[in-house]
XYZ file of C-alpha atoms in Angstrom:
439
model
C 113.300 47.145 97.324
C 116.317 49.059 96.467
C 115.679 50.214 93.224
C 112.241 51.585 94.978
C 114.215 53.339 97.402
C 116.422 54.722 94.778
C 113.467 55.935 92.791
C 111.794 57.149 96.293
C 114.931 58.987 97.002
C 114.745 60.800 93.101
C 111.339 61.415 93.084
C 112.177 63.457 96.277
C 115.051 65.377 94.948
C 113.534 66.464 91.844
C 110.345 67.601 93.887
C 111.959 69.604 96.306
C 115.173 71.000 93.916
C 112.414 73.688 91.941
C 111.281 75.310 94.573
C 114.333 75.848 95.827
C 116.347 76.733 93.155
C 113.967 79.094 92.009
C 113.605 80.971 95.265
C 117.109 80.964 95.490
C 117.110 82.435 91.544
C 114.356 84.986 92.801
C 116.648 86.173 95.611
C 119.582 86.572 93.870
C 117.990 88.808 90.883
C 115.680 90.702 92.880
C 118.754 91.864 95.010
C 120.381 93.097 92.262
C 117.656 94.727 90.642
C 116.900 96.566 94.141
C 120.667 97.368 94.557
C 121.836 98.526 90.708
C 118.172 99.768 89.742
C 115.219 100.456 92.011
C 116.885 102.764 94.378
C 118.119 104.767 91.931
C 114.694 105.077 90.023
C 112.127 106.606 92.903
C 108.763 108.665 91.382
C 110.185 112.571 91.260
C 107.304 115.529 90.558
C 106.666 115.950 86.794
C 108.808 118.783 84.667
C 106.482 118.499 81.520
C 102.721 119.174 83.024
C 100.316 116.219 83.746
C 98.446 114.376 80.875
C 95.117 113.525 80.638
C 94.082 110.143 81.767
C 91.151 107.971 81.550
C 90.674 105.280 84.254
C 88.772 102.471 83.251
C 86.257 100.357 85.448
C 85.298 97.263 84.883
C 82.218 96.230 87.046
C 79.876 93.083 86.834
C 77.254 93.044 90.039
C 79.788 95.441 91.742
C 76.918 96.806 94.059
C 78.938 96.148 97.492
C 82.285 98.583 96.578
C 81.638 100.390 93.506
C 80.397 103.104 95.098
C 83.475 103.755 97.413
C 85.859 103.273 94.472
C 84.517 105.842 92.381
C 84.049 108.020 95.284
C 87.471 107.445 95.893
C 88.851 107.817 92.546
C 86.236 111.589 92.086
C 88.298 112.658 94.897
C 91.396 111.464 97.017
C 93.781 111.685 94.082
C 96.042 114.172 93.760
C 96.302 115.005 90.065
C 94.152 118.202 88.686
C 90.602 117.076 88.227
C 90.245 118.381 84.922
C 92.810 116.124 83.485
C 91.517 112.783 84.291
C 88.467 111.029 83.533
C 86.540 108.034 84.885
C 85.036 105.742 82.599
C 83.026 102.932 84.151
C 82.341 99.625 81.732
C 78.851 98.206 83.555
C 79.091 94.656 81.667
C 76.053 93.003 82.165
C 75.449 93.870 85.770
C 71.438 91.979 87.480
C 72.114 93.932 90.795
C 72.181 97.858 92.249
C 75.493 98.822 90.385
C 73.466 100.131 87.454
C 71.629 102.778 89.665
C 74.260 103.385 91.744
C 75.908 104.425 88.772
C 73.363 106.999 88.143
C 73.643 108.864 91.577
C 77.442 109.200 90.838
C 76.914 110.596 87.539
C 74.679 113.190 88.905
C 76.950 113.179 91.498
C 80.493 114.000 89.779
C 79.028 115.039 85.720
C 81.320 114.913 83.261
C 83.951 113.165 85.069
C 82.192 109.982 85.083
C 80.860 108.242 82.377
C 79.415 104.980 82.144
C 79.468 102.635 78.761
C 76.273 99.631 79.258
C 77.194 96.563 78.252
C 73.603 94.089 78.183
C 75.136 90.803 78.259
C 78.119 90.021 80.241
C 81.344 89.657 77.983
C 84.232 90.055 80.504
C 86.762 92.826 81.388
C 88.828 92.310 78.107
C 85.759 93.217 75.848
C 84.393 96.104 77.831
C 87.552 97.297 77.856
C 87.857 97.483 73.943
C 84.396 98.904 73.926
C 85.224 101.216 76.005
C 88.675 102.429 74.153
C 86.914 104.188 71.800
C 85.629 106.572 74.240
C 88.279 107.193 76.280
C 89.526 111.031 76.205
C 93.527 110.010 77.457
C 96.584 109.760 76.482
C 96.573 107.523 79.092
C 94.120 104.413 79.985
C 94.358 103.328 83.824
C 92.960 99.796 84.709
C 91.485 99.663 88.050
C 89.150 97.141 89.037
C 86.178 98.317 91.268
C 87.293 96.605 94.654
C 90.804 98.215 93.899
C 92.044 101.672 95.593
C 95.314 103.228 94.063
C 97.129 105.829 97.080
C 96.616 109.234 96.390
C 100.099 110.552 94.174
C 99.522 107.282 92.164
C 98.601 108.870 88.805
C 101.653 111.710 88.964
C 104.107 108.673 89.525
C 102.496 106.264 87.075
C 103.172 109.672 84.560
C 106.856 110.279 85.778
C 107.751 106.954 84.308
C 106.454 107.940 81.121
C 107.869 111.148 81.768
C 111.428 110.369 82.271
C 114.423 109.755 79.716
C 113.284 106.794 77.682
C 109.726 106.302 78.414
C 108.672 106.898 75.027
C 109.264 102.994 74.550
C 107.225 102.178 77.607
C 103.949 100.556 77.083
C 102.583 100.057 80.465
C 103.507 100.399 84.235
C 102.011 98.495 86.731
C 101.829 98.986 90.743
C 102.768 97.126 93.660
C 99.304 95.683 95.413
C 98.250 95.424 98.895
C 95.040 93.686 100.620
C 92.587 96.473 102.334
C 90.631 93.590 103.776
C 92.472 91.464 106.767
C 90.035 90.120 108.119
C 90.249 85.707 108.058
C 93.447 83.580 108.266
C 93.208 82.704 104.342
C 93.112 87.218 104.083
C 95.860 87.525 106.463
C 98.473 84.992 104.771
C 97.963 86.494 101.652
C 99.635 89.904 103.051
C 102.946 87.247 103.031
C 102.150 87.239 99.179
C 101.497 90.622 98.012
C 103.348 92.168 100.655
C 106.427 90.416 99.455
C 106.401 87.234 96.829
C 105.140 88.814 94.422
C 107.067 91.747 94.546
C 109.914 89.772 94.590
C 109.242 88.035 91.594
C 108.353 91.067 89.067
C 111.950 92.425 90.732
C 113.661 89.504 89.983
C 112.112 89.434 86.120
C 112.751 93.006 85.620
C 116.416 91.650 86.186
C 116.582 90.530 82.685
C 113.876 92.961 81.435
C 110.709 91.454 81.230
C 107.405 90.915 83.040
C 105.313 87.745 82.973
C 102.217 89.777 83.279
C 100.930 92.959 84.910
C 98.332 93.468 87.787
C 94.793 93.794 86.004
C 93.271 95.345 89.241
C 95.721 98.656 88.662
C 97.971 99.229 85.842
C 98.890 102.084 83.709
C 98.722 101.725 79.886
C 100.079 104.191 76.939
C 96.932 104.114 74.959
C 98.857 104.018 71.986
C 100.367 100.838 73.210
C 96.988 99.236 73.658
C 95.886 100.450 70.480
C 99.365 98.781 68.424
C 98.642 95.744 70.020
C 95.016 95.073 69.137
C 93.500 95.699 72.566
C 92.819 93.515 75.601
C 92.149 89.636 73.973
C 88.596 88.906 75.197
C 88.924 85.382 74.339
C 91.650 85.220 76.864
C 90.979 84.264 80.818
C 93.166 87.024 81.522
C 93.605 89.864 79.909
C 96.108 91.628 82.287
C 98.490 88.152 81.292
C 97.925 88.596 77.893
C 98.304 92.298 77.106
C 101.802 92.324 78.835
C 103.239 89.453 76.475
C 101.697 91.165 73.376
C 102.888 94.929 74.405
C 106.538 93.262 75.270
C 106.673 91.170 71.899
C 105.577 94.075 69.667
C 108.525 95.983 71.101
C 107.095 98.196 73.550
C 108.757 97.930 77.455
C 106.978 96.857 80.460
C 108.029 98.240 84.406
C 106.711 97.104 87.436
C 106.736 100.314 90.196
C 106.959 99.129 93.575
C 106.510 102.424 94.953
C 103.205 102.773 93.065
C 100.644 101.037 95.826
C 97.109 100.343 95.525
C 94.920 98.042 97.826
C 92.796 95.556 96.621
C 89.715 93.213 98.226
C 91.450 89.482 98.539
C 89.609 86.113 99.002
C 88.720 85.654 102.934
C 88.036 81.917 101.938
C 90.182 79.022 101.108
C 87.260 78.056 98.351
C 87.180 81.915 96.771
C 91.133 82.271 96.823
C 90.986 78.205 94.653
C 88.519 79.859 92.465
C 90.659 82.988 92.022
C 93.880 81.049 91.678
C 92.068 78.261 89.039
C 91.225 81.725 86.534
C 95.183 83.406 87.489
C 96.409 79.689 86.067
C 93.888 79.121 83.328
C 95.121 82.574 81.747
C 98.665 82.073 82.440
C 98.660 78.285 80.392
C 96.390 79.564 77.987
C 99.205 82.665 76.819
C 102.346 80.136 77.320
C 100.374 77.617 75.104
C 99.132 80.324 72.180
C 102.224 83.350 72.140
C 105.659 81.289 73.353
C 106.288 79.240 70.636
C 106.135 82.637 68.176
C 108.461 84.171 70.649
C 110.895 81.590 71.042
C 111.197 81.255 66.760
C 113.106 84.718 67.248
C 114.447 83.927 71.072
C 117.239 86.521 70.559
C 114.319 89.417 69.698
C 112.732 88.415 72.556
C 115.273 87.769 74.985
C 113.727 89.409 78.182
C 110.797 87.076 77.746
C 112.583 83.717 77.144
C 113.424 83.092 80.950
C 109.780 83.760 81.697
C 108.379 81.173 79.078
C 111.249 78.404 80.705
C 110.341 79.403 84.066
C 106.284 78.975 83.798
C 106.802 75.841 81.673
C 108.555 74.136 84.799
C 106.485 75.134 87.049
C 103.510 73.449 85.312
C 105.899 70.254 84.670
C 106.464 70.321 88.074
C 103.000 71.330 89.440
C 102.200 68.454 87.837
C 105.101 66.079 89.125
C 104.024 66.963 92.042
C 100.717 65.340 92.747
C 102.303 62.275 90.969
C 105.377 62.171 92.823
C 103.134 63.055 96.425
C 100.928 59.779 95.127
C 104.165 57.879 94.658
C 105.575 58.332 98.061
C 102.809 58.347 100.368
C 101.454 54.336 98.507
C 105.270 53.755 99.072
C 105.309 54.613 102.730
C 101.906 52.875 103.400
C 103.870 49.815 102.423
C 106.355 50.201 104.621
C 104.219 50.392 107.517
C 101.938 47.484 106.131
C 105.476 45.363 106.347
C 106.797 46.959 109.360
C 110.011 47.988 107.380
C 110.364 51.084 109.937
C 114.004 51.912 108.806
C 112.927 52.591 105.659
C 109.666 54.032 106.687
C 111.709 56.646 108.939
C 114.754 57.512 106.658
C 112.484 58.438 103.436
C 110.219 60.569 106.250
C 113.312 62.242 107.254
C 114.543 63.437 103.961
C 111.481 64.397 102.862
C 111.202 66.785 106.095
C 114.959 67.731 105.577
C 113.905 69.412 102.300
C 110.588 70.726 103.332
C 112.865 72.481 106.167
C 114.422 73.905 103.469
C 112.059 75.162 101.325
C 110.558 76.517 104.324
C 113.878 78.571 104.911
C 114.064 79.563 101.490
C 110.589 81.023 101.887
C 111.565 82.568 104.687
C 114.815 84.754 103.821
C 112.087 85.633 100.499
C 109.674 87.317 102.718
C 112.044 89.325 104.871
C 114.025 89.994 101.750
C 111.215 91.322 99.754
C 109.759 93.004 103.029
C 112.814 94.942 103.760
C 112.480 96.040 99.946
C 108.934 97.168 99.910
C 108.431 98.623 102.790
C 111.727 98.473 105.384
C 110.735 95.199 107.172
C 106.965 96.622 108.440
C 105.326 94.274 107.229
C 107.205 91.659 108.617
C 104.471 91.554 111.495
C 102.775 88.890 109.129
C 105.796 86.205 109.361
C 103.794 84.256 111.835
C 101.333 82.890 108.711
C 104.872 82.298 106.457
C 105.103 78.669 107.267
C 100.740 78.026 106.417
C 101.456 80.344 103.801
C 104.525 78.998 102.090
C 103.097 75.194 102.784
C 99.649 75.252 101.615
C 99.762 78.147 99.122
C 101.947 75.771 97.157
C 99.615 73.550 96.657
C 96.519 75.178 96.075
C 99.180 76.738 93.045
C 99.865 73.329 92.399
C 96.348 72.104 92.596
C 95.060 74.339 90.276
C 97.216 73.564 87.580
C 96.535 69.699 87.792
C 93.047 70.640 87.301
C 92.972 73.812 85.058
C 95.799 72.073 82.305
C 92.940 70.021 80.150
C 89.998 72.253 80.468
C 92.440 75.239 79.015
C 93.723 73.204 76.369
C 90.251 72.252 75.167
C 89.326 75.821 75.562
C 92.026 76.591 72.844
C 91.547 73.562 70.930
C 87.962 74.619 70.467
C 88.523 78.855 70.263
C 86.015 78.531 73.309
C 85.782 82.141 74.370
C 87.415 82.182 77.813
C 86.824 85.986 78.817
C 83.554 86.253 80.356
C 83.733 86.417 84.310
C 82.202 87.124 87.502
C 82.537 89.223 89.974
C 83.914 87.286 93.419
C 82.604 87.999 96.945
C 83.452 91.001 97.816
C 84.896 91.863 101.989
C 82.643 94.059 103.765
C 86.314 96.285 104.475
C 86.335 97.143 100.388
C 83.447 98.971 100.577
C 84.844 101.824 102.960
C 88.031 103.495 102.944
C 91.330 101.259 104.494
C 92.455 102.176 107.603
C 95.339 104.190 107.341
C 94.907 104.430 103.426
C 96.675 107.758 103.488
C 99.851 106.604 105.658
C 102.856 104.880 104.564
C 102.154 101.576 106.370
């Protein structure tokens, strides 16, 4: 029984050491990025006039909030009319969002345009189709639940505007949830509010980004173009683009002062079905573009850490459910031979590390709250422990059960681009409360 109480106690160690070490790694980078870099680096007005932009939006059965998106896009921004576009790809869509579509072109004219798609081919592909259309200099992605705040399109351009932005091949925005509305909504503000903030901070560190946010992201059009496009085969193009833009030379920036708010699962099934796509794509890019960037690792520096980072978390996702298997057989032996000193010791230092992964969580989300928005949104700490406990393993969950299926999607060039739309939140069809403010 020792050398099973060894292997108990190692099985333990290794599960819990990840999760902290890499919060503690995210905590320590993304401070120094906020102290040496992103205070220093605030939107300013443009000097050299406003370019033209196109923003492109996907919609597939979009009937419930494509209306208020466009109507929000026609009109709340603050950027001269007559030097943006919108450009709406209707791929495939069996409800209203076709005819709706029609009233807003009569509606707004020129400004909006809509490219038909018959059969549904995904985002990736209507995007390419609808490239060769697009007027701008400038393509913004925003998805048709997804509302960008007002200045957003003069401080994508002052990126591009300022001393070395020639180079820079995309910019995408810090999100927020309009719709708070169940528990699974209103942990989720612990996670856009601040985690993943946090994260793109901490890789910007080092000068990379593992991907940017499909529902609102600024491209350089010639960028897109260099690059091939969006890969339709791919589950996620937003994944994909930003290791193919940041391999082919061209820089990546993640603008945390750059919000826009975005319709989040209010179920614990439609955030697992979310999650499941967000890990197919990210295994399907580590498995077909790392090992060409690790042959030249020094070339691609900025995106090495990113490759050894995902890679362990899927070893460990993985480890996980194996090690969890492992030690709850092992304790249901104890109790079967009434070894309680065993029982209790390997129950206490499993919650002596759980304790601290909760704590690590913890100084994250204030951390990363004090950075986006001065500790406001620390009002959602009470969900921090559900969130930080059972987001883990849906994260975890998905990649047990999305790691075959994507390798036989690859192994057969299975086109994995085609998607639907999710269930939309009654809140995304209307404008967010306090949209305009600062909150």
């Amino acid at each position: 029984m020792l050398l099973i109480d060894y292997f108990t106690q190692i099985l333990i160690y290794t599960l819990v050491s990840y999760p902290i070490i890499g919060g503690l790694s995210f905590i320590v980078s993304s401070l120094y990025y906020w102290l040496l870099m992103e205070k220093e680096d605030q939107p300013r007005y443009l000097k050299k006039g406003t370019p033209f932009i196109t923003i492109l939006v996907p919609a597939h059965n979009e009937e419930a909030s494509i209306e208020a998106t466009i109507d929000h896009l026609a009109t709340q921004m603050n950027y001269p009319t007559d030097q943006y576009e919108i450009i709406v790809v209707n791929d495939g869509s069996t409800d209203k969002t076709g005819i709706i579509l029609e009233t807003l072109q009569a509606k707004y004219g020129q400004r909006l345009r809509t490219v038909t798609i018959i059969n549904n081919r995904g985002k990736a592909a209507g995007f390419n189709s609808a490239l060769g259309f697009a007027k701008g200099e400038f393509i913004l992605s925003n998805d048709a639940d997804s509302k960008p705040e007002v200045d957003a399109l003069w401080k994508y351009m002052y990126y591009f505007e300022r001393e070395g932005g020639s180079q820079l091949g995309a910019v995408t925005g810090n999100m927020l949830s309009i719709n708070k509305t169940t528990l699974v909504a209103e942990a989720q503000q612990n996670e856009l509010n601040s985690i993943i903030g946090l994260i793109k901070r901490s890789q910007l560190s080092y000068g990379g980004l593992f991907a940017f946010s499909g529902a609102n992201t600024m491209y350089r059009k010639a960028a897109v173009i260099d690059v091939g496009g969006w890969q339709a085969e791919q589950p996620t193009e937003d994944i994909a683009i930003s290791w193919d833009m940041q391999t082919a030379g061209w820089q990546a920036y993640f603008a945390p002062h750059i919000r826009f708010f975005m319709d989040v699962p209010e179920t614990l099934p439609e955030l697992v079905k979310q999650r499941r796509r967000w890990t197919s794509g990210g295994i399907y890019v580590l498995l077909t573009k790392s090992f060409g960037i690790l042959r030249h690792p020094i070339k691609h520096f900025s995106m090495v850490p990113i490759i050894i980072d995902y890679g362990l978390s899927i070893i460990w996702s993985l480890f996980y459910w194996i090690s969890m298997a492992t030690f709850i057989v092992l304790q249901i032996g104890y109790v079967i031979n009434q070894d309680w000193h065993r029982l209790l010791s390997s129950l206490s230092i499993a919650a002596i590390f759980i304790t601290i992964e909760i704590l690590v969580g913890l100084i994250q989300l204030v951390q990363a709250s004090y950075f986006n928005d001065g500790g406001r949104s620390l009002k959602y700490i009470a969900f921090a422990p559900w969130y930080i406990l059972i987001y883990w393993m849906v994260n975890t969950y998905t990649v047990a059960v999305e790691i075959v299926p994507t390798i036989r999607q690859i192994i057969r060039g299975k086109d994995a681009g085609v998607w639907k739309s999710p269930t939309r939140s009654t809140e995304a069809t209307g404008k967010r409360e306090g949209e305009d403010s600062d909150e």
